[in-house]
PDB file of C-alpha atoms in Angstrom:
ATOM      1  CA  UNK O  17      -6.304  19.515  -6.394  1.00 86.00           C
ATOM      2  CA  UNK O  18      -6.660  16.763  -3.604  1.00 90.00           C
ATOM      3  CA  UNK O  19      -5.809  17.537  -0.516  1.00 90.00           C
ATOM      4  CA  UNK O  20      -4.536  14.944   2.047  1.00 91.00           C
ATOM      5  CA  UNK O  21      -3.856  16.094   5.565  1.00 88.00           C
ATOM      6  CA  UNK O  22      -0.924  14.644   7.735  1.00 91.00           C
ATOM      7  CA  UNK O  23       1.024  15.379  10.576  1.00 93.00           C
ATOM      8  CA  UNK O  24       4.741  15.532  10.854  1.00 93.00           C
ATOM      9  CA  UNK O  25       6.043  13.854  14.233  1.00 93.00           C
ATOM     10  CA  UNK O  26       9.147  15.925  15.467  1.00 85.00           C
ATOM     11  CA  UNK O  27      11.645  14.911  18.460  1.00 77.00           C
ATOM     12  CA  UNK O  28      15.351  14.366  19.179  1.00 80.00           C
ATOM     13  CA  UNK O  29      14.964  11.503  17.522  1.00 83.00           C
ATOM     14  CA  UNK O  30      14.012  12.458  13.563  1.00 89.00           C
ATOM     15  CA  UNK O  31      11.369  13.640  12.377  1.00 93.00           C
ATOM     16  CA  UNK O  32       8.403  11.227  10.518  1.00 95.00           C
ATOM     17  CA  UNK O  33       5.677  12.671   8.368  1.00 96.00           C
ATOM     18  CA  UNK O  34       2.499  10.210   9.384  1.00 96.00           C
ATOM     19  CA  UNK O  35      -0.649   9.858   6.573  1.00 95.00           C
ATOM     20  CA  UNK O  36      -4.042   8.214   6.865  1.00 92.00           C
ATOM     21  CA  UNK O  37      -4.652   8.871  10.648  1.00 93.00           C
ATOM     22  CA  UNK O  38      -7.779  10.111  12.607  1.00 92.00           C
ATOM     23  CA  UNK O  39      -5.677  11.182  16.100  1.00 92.00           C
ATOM     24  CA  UNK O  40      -2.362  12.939  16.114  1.00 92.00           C
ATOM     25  CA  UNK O  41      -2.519  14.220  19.686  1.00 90.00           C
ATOM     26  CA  UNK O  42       0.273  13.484  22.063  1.00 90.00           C
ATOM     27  CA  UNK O  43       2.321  11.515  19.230  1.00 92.00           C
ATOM     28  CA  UNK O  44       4.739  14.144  19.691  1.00 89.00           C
ATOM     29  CA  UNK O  45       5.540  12.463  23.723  1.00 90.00           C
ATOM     30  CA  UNK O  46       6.152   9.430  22.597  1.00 92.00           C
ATOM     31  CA  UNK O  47       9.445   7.904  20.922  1.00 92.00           C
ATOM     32  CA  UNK O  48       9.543   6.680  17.685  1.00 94.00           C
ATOM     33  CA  UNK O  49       8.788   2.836  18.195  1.00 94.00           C
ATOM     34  CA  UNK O  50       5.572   3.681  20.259  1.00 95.00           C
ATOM     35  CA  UNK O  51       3.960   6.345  17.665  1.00 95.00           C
ATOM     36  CA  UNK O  52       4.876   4.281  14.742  1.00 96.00           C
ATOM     37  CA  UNK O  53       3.092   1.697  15.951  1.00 96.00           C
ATOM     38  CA  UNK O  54       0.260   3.782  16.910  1.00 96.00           C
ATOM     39  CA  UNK O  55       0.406   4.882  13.058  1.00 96.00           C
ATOM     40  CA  UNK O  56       0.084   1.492  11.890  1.00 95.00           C
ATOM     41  CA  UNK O  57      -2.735   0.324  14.583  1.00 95.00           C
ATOM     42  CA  UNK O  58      -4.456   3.456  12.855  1.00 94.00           C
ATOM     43  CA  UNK O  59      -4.125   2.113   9.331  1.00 93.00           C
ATOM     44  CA  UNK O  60      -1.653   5.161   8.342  1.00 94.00           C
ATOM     45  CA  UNK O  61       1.898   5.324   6.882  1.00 96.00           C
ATOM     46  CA  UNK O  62       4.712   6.779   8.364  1.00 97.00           C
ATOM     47  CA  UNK O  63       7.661   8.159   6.144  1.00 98.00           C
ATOM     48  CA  UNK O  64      11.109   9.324   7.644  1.00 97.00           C
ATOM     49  CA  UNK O  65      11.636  12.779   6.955  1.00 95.00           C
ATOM     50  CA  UNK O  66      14.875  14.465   6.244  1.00 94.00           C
ATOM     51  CA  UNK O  67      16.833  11.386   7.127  1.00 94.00           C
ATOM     52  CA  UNK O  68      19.673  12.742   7.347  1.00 91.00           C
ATOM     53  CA  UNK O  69      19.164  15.374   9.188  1.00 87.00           C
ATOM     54  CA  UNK O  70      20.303  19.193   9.219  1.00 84.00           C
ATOM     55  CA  UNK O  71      22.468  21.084  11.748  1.00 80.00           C
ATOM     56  CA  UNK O  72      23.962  24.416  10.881  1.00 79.00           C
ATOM     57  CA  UNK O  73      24.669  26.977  13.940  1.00 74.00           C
ATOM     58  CA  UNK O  74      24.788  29.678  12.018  1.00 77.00           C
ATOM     59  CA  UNK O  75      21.183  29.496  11.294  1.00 75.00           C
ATOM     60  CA  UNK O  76      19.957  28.089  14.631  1.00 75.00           C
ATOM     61  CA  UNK O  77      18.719  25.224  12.993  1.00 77.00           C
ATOM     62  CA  UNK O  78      19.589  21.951  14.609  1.00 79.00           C
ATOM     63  CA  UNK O  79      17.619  18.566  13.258  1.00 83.00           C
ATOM     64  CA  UNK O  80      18.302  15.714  14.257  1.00 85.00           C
ATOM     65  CA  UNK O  81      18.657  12.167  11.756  1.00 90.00           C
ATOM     66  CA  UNK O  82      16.953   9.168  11.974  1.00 94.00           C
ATOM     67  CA  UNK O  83      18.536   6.693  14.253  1.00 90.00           C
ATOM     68  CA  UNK O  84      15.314   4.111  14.076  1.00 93.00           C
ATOM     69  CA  UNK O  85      15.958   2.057  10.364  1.00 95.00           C
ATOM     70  CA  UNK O  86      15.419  -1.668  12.081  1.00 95.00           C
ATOM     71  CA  UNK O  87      11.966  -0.426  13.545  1.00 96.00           C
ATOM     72  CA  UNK O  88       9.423  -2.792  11.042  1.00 96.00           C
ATOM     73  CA  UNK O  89       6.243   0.033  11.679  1.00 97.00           C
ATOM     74  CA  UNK O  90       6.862   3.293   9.067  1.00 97.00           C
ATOM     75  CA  UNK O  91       6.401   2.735   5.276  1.00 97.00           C
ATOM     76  CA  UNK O  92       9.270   4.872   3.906  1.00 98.00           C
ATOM     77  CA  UNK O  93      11.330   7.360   3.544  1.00 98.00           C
ATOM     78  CA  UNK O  94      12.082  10.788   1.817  1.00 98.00           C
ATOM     79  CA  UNK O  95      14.839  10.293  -0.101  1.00 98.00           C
ATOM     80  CA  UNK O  96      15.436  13.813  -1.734  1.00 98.00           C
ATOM     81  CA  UNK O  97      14.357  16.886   0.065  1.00 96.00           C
ATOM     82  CA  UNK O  98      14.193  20.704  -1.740  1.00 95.00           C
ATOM     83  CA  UNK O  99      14.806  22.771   1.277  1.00 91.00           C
ATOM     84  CA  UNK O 100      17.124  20.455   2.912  1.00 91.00           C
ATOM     85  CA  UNK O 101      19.376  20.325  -0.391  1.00 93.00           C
ATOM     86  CA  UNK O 102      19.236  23.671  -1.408  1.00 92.00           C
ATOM     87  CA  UNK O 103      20.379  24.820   2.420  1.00 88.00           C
ATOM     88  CA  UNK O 104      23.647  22.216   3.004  1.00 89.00           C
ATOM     89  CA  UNK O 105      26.372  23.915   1.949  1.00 88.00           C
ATOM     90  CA  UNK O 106      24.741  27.569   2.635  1.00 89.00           C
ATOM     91  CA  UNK O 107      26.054  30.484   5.008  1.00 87.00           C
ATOM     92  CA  UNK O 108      25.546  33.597   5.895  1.00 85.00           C
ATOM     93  CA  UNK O 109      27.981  34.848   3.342  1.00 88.00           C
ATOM     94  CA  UNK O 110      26.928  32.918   0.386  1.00 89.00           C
ATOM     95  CA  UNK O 111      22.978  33.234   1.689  1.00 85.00           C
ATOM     96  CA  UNK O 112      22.198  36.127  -1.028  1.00 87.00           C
ATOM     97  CA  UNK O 113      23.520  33.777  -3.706  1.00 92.00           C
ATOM     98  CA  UNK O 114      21.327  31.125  -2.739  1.00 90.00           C
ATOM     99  CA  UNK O 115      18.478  32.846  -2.465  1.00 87.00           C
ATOM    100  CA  UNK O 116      18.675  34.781  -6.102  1.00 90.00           C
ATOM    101  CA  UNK O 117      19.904  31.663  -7.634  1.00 92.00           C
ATOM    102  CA  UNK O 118      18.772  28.864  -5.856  1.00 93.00           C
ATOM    103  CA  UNK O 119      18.507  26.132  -8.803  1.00 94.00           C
ATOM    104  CA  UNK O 120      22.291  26.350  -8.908  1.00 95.00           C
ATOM    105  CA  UNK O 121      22.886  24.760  -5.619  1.00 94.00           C
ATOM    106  CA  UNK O 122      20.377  21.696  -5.779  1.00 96.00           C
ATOM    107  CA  UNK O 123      22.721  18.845  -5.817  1.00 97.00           C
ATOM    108  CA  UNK O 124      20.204  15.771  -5.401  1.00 97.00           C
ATOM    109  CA  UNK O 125      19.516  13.399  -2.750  1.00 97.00           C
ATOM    110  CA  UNK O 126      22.491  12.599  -0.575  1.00 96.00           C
ATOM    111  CA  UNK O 127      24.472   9.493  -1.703  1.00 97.00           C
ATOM    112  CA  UNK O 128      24.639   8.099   1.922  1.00 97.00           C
ATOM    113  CA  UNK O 129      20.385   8.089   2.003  1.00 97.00           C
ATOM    114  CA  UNK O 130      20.646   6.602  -1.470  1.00 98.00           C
ATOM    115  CA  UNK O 131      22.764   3.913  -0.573  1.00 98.00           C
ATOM    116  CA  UNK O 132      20.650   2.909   3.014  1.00 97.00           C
ATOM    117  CA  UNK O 133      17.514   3.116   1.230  1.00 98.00           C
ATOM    118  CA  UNK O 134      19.058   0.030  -1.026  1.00 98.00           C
ATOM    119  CA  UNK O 135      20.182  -1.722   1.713  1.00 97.00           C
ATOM    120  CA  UNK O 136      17.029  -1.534   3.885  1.00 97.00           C
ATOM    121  CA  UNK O 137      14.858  -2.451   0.324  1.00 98.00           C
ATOM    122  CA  UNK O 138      17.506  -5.461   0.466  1.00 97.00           C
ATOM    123  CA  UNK O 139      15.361  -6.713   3.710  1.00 96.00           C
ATOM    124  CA  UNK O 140      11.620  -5.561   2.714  1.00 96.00           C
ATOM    125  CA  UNK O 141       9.583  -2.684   0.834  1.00 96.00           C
ATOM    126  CA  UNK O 142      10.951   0.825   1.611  1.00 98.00           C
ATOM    127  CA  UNK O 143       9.166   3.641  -0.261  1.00 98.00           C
ATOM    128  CA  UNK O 144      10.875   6.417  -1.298  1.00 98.00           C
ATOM    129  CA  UNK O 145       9.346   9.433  -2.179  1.00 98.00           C
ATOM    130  CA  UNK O 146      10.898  13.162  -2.821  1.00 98.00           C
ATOM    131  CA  UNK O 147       9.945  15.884  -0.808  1.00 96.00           C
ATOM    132  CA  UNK O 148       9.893  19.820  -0.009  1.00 94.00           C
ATOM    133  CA  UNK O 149      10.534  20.614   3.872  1.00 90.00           C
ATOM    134  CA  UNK O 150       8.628  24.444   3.094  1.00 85.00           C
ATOM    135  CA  UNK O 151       7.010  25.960   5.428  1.00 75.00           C
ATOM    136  CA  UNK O 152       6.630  29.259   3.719  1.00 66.00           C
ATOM    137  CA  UNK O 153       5.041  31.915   5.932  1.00 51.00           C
ATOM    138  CA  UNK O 154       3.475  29.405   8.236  1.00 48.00           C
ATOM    139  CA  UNK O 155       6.877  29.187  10.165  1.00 45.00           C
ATOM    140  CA  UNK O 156       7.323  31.940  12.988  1.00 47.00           C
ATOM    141  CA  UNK O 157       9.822  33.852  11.047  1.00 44.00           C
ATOM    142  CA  UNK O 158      11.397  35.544  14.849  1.00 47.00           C
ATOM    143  CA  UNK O 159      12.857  31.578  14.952  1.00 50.00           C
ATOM    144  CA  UNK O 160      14.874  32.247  11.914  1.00 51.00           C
ATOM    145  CA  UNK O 161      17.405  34.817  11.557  1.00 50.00           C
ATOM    146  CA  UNK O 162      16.808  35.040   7.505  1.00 48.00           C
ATOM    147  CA  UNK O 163      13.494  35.303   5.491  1.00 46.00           C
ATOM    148  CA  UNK O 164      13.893  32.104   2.826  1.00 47.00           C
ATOM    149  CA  UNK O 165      10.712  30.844   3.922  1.00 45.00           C
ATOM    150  CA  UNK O 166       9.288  34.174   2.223  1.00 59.00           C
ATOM    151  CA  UNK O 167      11.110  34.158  -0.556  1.00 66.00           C
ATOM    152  CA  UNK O 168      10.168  30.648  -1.357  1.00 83.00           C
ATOM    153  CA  UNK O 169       7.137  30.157  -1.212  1.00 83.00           C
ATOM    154  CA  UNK O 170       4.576  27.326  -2.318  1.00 86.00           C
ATOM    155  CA  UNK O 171       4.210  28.338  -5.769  1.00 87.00           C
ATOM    156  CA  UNK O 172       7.778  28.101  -6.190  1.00 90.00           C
ATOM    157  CA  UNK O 173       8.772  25.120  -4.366  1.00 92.00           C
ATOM    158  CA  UNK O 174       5.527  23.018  -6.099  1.00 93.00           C
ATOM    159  CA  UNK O 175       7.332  23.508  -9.388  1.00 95.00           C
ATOM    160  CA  UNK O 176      10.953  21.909  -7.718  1.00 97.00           C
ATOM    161  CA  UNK O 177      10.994  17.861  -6.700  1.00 98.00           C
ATOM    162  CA  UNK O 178       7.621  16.403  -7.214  1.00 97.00           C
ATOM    163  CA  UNK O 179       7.006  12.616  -6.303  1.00 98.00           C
ATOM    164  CA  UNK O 180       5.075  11.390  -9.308  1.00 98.00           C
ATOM    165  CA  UNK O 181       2.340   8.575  -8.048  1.00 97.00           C
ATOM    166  CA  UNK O 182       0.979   5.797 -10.990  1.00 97.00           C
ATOM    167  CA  UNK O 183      -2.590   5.485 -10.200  1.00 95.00           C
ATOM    168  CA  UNK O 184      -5.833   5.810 -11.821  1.00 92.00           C
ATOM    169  CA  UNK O 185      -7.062   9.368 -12.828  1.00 92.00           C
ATOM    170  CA  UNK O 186      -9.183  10.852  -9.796  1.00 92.00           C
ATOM    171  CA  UNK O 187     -12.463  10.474  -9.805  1.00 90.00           C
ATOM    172  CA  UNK O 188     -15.633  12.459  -8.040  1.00 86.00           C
ATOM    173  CA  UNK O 189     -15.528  10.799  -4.721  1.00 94.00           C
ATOM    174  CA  UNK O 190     -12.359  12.581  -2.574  1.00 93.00           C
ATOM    175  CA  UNK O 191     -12.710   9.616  -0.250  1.00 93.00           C
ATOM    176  CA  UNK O 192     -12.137   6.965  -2.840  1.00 94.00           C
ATOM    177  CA  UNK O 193      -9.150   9.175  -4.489  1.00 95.00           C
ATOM    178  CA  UNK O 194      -7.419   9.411  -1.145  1.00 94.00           C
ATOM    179  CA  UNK O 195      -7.804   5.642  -0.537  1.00 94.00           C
ATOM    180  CA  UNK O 196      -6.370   5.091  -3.940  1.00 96.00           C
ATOM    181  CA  UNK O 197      -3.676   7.456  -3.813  1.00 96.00           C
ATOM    182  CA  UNK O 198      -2.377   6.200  -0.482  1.00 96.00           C
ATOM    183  CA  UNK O 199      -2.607   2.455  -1.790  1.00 96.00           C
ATOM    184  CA  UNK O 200      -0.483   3.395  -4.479  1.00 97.00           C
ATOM    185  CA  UNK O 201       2.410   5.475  -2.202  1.00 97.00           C
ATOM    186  CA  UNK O 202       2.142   2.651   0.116  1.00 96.00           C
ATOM    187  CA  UNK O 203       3.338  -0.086  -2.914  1.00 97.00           C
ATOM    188  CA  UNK O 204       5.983   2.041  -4.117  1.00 98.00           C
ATOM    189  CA  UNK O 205       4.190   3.029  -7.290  1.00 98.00           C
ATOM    190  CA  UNK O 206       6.038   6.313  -7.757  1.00 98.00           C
ATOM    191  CA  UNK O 207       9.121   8.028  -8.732  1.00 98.00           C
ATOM    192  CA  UNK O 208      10.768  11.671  -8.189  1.00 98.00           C
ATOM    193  CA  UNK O 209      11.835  13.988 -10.693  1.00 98.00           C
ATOM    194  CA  UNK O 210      13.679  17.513 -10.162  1.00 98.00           C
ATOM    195  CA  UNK O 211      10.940  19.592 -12.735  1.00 98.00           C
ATOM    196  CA  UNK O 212      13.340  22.773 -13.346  1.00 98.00           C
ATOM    197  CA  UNK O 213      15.525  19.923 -15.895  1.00 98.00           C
ATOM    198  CA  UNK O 214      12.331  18.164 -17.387  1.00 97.00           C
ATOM    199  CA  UNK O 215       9.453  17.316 -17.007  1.00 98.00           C
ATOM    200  CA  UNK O 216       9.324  13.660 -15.981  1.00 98.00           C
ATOM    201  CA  UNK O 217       5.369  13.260 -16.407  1.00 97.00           C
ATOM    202  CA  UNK O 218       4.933   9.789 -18.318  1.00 97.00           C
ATOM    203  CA  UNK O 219       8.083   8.109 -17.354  1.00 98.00           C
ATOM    204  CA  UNK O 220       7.807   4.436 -17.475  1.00 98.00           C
ATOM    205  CA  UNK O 221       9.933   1.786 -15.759  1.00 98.00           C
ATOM    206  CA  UNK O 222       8.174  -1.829 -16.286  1.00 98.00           C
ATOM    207  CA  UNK O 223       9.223  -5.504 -16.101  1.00 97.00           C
ATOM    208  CA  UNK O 224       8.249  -8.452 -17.811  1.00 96.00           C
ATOM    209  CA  UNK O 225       8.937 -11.465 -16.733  1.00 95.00           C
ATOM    210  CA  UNK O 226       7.215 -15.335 -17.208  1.00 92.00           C
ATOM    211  CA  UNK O 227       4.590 -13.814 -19.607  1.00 92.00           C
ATOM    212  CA  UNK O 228       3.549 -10.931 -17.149  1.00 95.00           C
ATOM    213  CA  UNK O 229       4.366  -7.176 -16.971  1.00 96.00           C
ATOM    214  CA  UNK O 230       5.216  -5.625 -13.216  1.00 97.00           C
ATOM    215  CA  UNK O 231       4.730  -1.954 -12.439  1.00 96.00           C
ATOM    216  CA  UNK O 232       7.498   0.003 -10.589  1.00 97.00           C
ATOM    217  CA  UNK O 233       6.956  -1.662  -6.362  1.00 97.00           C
ATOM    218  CA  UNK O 234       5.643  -4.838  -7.757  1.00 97.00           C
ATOM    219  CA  UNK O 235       7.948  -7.810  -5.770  1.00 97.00           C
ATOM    220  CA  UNK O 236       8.113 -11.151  -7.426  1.00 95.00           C
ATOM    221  CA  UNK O 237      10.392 -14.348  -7.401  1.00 94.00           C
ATOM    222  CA  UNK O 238      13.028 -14.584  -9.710  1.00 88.00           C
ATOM    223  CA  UNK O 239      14.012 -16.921 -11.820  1.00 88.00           C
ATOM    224  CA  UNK O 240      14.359 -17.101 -15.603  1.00 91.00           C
ATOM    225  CA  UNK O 241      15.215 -13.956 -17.409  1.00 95.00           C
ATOM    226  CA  UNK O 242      13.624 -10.668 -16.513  1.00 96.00           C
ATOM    227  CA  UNK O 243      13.337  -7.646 -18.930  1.00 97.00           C
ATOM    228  CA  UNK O 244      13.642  -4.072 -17.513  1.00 98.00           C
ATOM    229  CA  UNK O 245      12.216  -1.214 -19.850  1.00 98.00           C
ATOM    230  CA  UNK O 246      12.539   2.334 -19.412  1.00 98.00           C
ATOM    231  CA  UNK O 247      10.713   4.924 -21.411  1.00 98.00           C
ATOM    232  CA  UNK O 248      12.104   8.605 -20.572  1.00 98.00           C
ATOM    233  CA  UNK O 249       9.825  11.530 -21.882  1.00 98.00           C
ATOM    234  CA  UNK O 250      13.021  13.678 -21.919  1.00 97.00           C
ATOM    235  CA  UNK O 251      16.772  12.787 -23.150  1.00 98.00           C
ATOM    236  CA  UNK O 252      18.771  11.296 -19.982  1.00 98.00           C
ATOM    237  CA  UNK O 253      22.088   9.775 -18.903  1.00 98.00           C
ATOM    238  CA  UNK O 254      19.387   6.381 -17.557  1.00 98.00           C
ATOM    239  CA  UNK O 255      21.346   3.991 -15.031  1.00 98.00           C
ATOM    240  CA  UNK O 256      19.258   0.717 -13.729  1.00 98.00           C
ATOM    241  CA  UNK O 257      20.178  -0.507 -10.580  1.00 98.00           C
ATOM    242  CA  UNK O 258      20.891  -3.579  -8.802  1.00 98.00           C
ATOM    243  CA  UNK O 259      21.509  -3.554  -5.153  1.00 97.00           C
ATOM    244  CA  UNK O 260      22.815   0.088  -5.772  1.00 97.00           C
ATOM    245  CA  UNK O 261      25.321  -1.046  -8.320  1.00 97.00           C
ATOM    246  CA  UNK O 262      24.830  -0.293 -11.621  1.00 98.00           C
ATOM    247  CA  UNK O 263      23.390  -2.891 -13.833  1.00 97.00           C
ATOM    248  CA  UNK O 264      23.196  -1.199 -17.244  1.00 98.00           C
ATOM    249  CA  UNK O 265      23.054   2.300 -18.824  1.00 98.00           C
ATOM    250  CA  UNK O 266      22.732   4.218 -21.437  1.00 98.00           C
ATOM    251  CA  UNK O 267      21.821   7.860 -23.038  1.00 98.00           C
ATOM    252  CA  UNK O 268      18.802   8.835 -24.772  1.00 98.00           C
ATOM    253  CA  UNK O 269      15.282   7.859 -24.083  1.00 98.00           C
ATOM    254  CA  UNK O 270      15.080   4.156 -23.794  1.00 98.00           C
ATOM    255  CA  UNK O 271      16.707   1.245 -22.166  1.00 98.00           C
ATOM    256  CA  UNK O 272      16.202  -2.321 -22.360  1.00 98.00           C
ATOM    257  CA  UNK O 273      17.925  -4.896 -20.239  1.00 97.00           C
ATOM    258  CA  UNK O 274      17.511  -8.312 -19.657  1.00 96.00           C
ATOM    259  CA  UNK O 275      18.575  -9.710 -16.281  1.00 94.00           C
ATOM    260  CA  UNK O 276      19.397 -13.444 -15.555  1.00 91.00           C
ATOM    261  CA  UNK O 277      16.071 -13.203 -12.797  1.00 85.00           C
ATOM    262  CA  UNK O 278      18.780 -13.068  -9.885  1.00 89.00           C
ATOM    263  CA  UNK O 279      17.176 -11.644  -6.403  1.00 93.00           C
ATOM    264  CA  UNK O 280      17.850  -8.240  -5.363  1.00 96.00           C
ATOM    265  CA  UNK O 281      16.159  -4.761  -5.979  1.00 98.00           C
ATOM    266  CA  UNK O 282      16.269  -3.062  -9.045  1.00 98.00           C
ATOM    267  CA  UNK O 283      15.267   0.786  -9.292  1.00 98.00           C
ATOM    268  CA  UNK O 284      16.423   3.517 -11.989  1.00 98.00           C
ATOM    269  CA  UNK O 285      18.036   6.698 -11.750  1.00 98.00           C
ATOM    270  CA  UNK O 286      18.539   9.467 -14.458  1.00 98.00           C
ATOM    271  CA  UNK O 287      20.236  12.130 -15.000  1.00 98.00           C
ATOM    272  CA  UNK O 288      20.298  15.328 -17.507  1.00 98.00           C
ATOM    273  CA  UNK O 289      23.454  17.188 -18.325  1.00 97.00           C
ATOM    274  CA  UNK O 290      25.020  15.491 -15.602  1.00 97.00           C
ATOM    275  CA  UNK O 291      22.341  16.468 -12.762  1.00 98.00           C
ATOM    276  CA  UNK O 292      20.515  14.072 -11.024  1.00 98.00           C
ATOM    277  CA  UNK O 293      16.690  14.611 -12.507  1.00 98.00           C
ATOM    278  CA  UNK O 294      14.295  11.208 -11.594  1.00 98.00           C
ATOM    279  CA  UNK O 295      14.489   8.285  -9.305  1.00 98.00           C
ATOM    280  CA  UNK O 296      11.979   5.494  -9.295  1.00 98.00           C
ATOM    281  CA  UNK O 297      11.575   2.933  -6.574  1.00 98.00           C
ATOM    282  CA  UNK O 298      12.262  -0.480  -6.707  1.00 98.00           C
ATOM    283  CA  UNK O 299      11.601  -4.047  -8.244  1.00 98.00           C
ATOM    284  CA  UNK O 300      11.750  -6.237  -5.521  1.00 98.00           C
ATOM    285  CA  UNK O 301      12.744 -10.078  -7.443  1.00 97.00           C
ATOM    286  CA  UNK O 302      12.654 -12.143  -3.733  1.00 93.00           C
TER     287      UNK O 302
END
C-alpha cells in the first residue's frame, strides 16, 4: 500500500483537499485564492472537496459549498463522495435504516456537480476524482450526536467508490511511485467506479485519432474523425459524452463511436441495473 499524506483545507468557504506539499501550517487563515496559490507555488494539487456541500440541522453538521470555480490555482474536484451521498436524504428517523443498509441509499454523484464539472472542463482540465469523506474513529465522536463514523469504518468504506488511477505498476522507490501517481491524477488519467455493483478494474476508454491512440485526460485538436472505444470488464448501460450531452450509447461491454473531430470534452459514464457504477474523465479535442 502507498501512502500519500495531504491535508484538507476547511473554512466558510469549502473545503479543498491539498497533495504534494511540504507546509500546511496556517493554510487554514487564509481564503481560498491565497492558499491555492500557496499550493501551486509548492508544486501540489488542490481538489475541491464535497462541492456541494452538506447542511442538515438535525445532525449539527453544517458544510459549506464551493463558491471559488473561476479561481485558475486547484487541479480538480471530487465529483462523487461516499459519506456525503449515503447521508443526503438521511434523518433521525430513517438513521437505523441507513446504517444497516447503507448500499441502498447511494444514489451517485449529484447531477448539478456533474453538469459544472462539464462546463468548467469546457474552459481547461478539471480532474475529477471520487471520494470517501470518512473519518472513522479519528473524528471526536461528542461533535456528533450518532456513531456512523464507527460503524463505518475504513475497511468498509475502501471497498465503496474507489478512483481508479492508469499508471505504471509501483515500483521499489516510494518517492518515484508518489511522483508518478500524482503526475497521473494531475492529467486526468483516472476514473471512479462504485465497487459494491462491479468491479471496474481494467476499464478502458481510448481514442484514436490521425494515426495515434489518446489515454483518458489526453487534450488534442480536432479535426478529422475521432474514434472513442470503451472496453467495460462488467455488463453496463455505457453513455459517452459530449459537453454533458449524450453522444452515443449502448448496453453490454463495448462501444465504438466515431465523432466528426468537433471540439468539446468527451468523458463516459456507466451504469448497471440502472445505478450509476463508473465515470471517467475527459477527452479534451481543443
Amino acid at each position: 500500500v502507498l501512502v500519500i499524506v495531504g491535508c484538507e483545507i476547511g473554512g466558510r468557504y469549502g473545503h479543498c483537499v491539498a497533495l504534494d506539499i511540504d507546509d500546511c501550517r496556517n493554510l487554514h487563515k487564509l481564503t481560498p485564492p491565497e492558499y491555492l496559490r500557496e499550493v501551486k507555488e509548492q508544486g501540489g494539487a488542490a481538489f475541491v472537496a464535497h462541492p456541494k456541500g452538506t447542511v442538515m440541522r438535525e445532525f449539527n453538521l453544517h458544510l459549506a459549498g464551493w463558491d471559488c470555480w473561476d479561481d485558475p490555482n486547484y487541479t480538480g474536484l471530487e465529483i462523487w463522495s461516499y459519506m456525503h451521498d449515503w447521508i443526503e436524504d438521511c434523518s433521525l428517523r430513517r438513521l437505523r435504516d441507513y446504517v444497516r443498509h447503507p448500499d441502498e441509499h447511494i444514489t451517485g454523484p449529484p447531477p448539478e456537480v456533474l453538469q459544472l464539472w462539464d462546463k468548467l472542463a469546457c474552459k481547461r482540465r478539471i480532474v475529477g476524482l471520487g471520494a470517501l469523506d470518512n473519518h472513522a474513529a479519528n473524528v471526536p465522536l461528542r461533535k456528533l450526536p450518532w456513531h456512523f463514523f464507527k460503524i463505518f469504518p475504513h475497511e468498509f468504506c475502501f471497498r465503496t467508490i474507489r478512483t481508479h488511477v492508469i499508471m505504471p505498476p509501483l515500483g521499489q522507490d516510494a518517492a518515484c511511485d508518489v511522483a508518478a501517481f500524482l503526475e497521473a491524477v494531475k492529467s486526468g488519467r483516472c476514473y471512479v467506479d462504485y465497487a459494491p455493483l462491479g468491479d471496474g478494474t481494467g476499464f478502458q476508454f481510448t481514442a484514436r485519432h490521425n494515426g495515434s491512440e489518446h489515454l483518458i485526460g489526453d487534450e488534442f485538436a480536432g479535426g478529422g474523425p475521432i474514434d472513442f472505444i470503451v472496453h467495460s470488464p462488467c455488463p453496463a448501460e455505457i453513455i459517452l459524452l459530449r459537453n454533458g450531452q449524450a453522444a452515443a450509447s449502448t448496453s453490454g461491454t463495448e462501444l465504438e463511436h466515431r465523432a466528426n473531430g468537433r471540439p468539446g470534452v468527451y468523458r463516459v459514464e456507466a451504469r448497471i441495473n440502472g445505478r450509476p457504477w463508473l465515470f471517467t474523465n475527459h477527452f479534451y479535442v481543443r
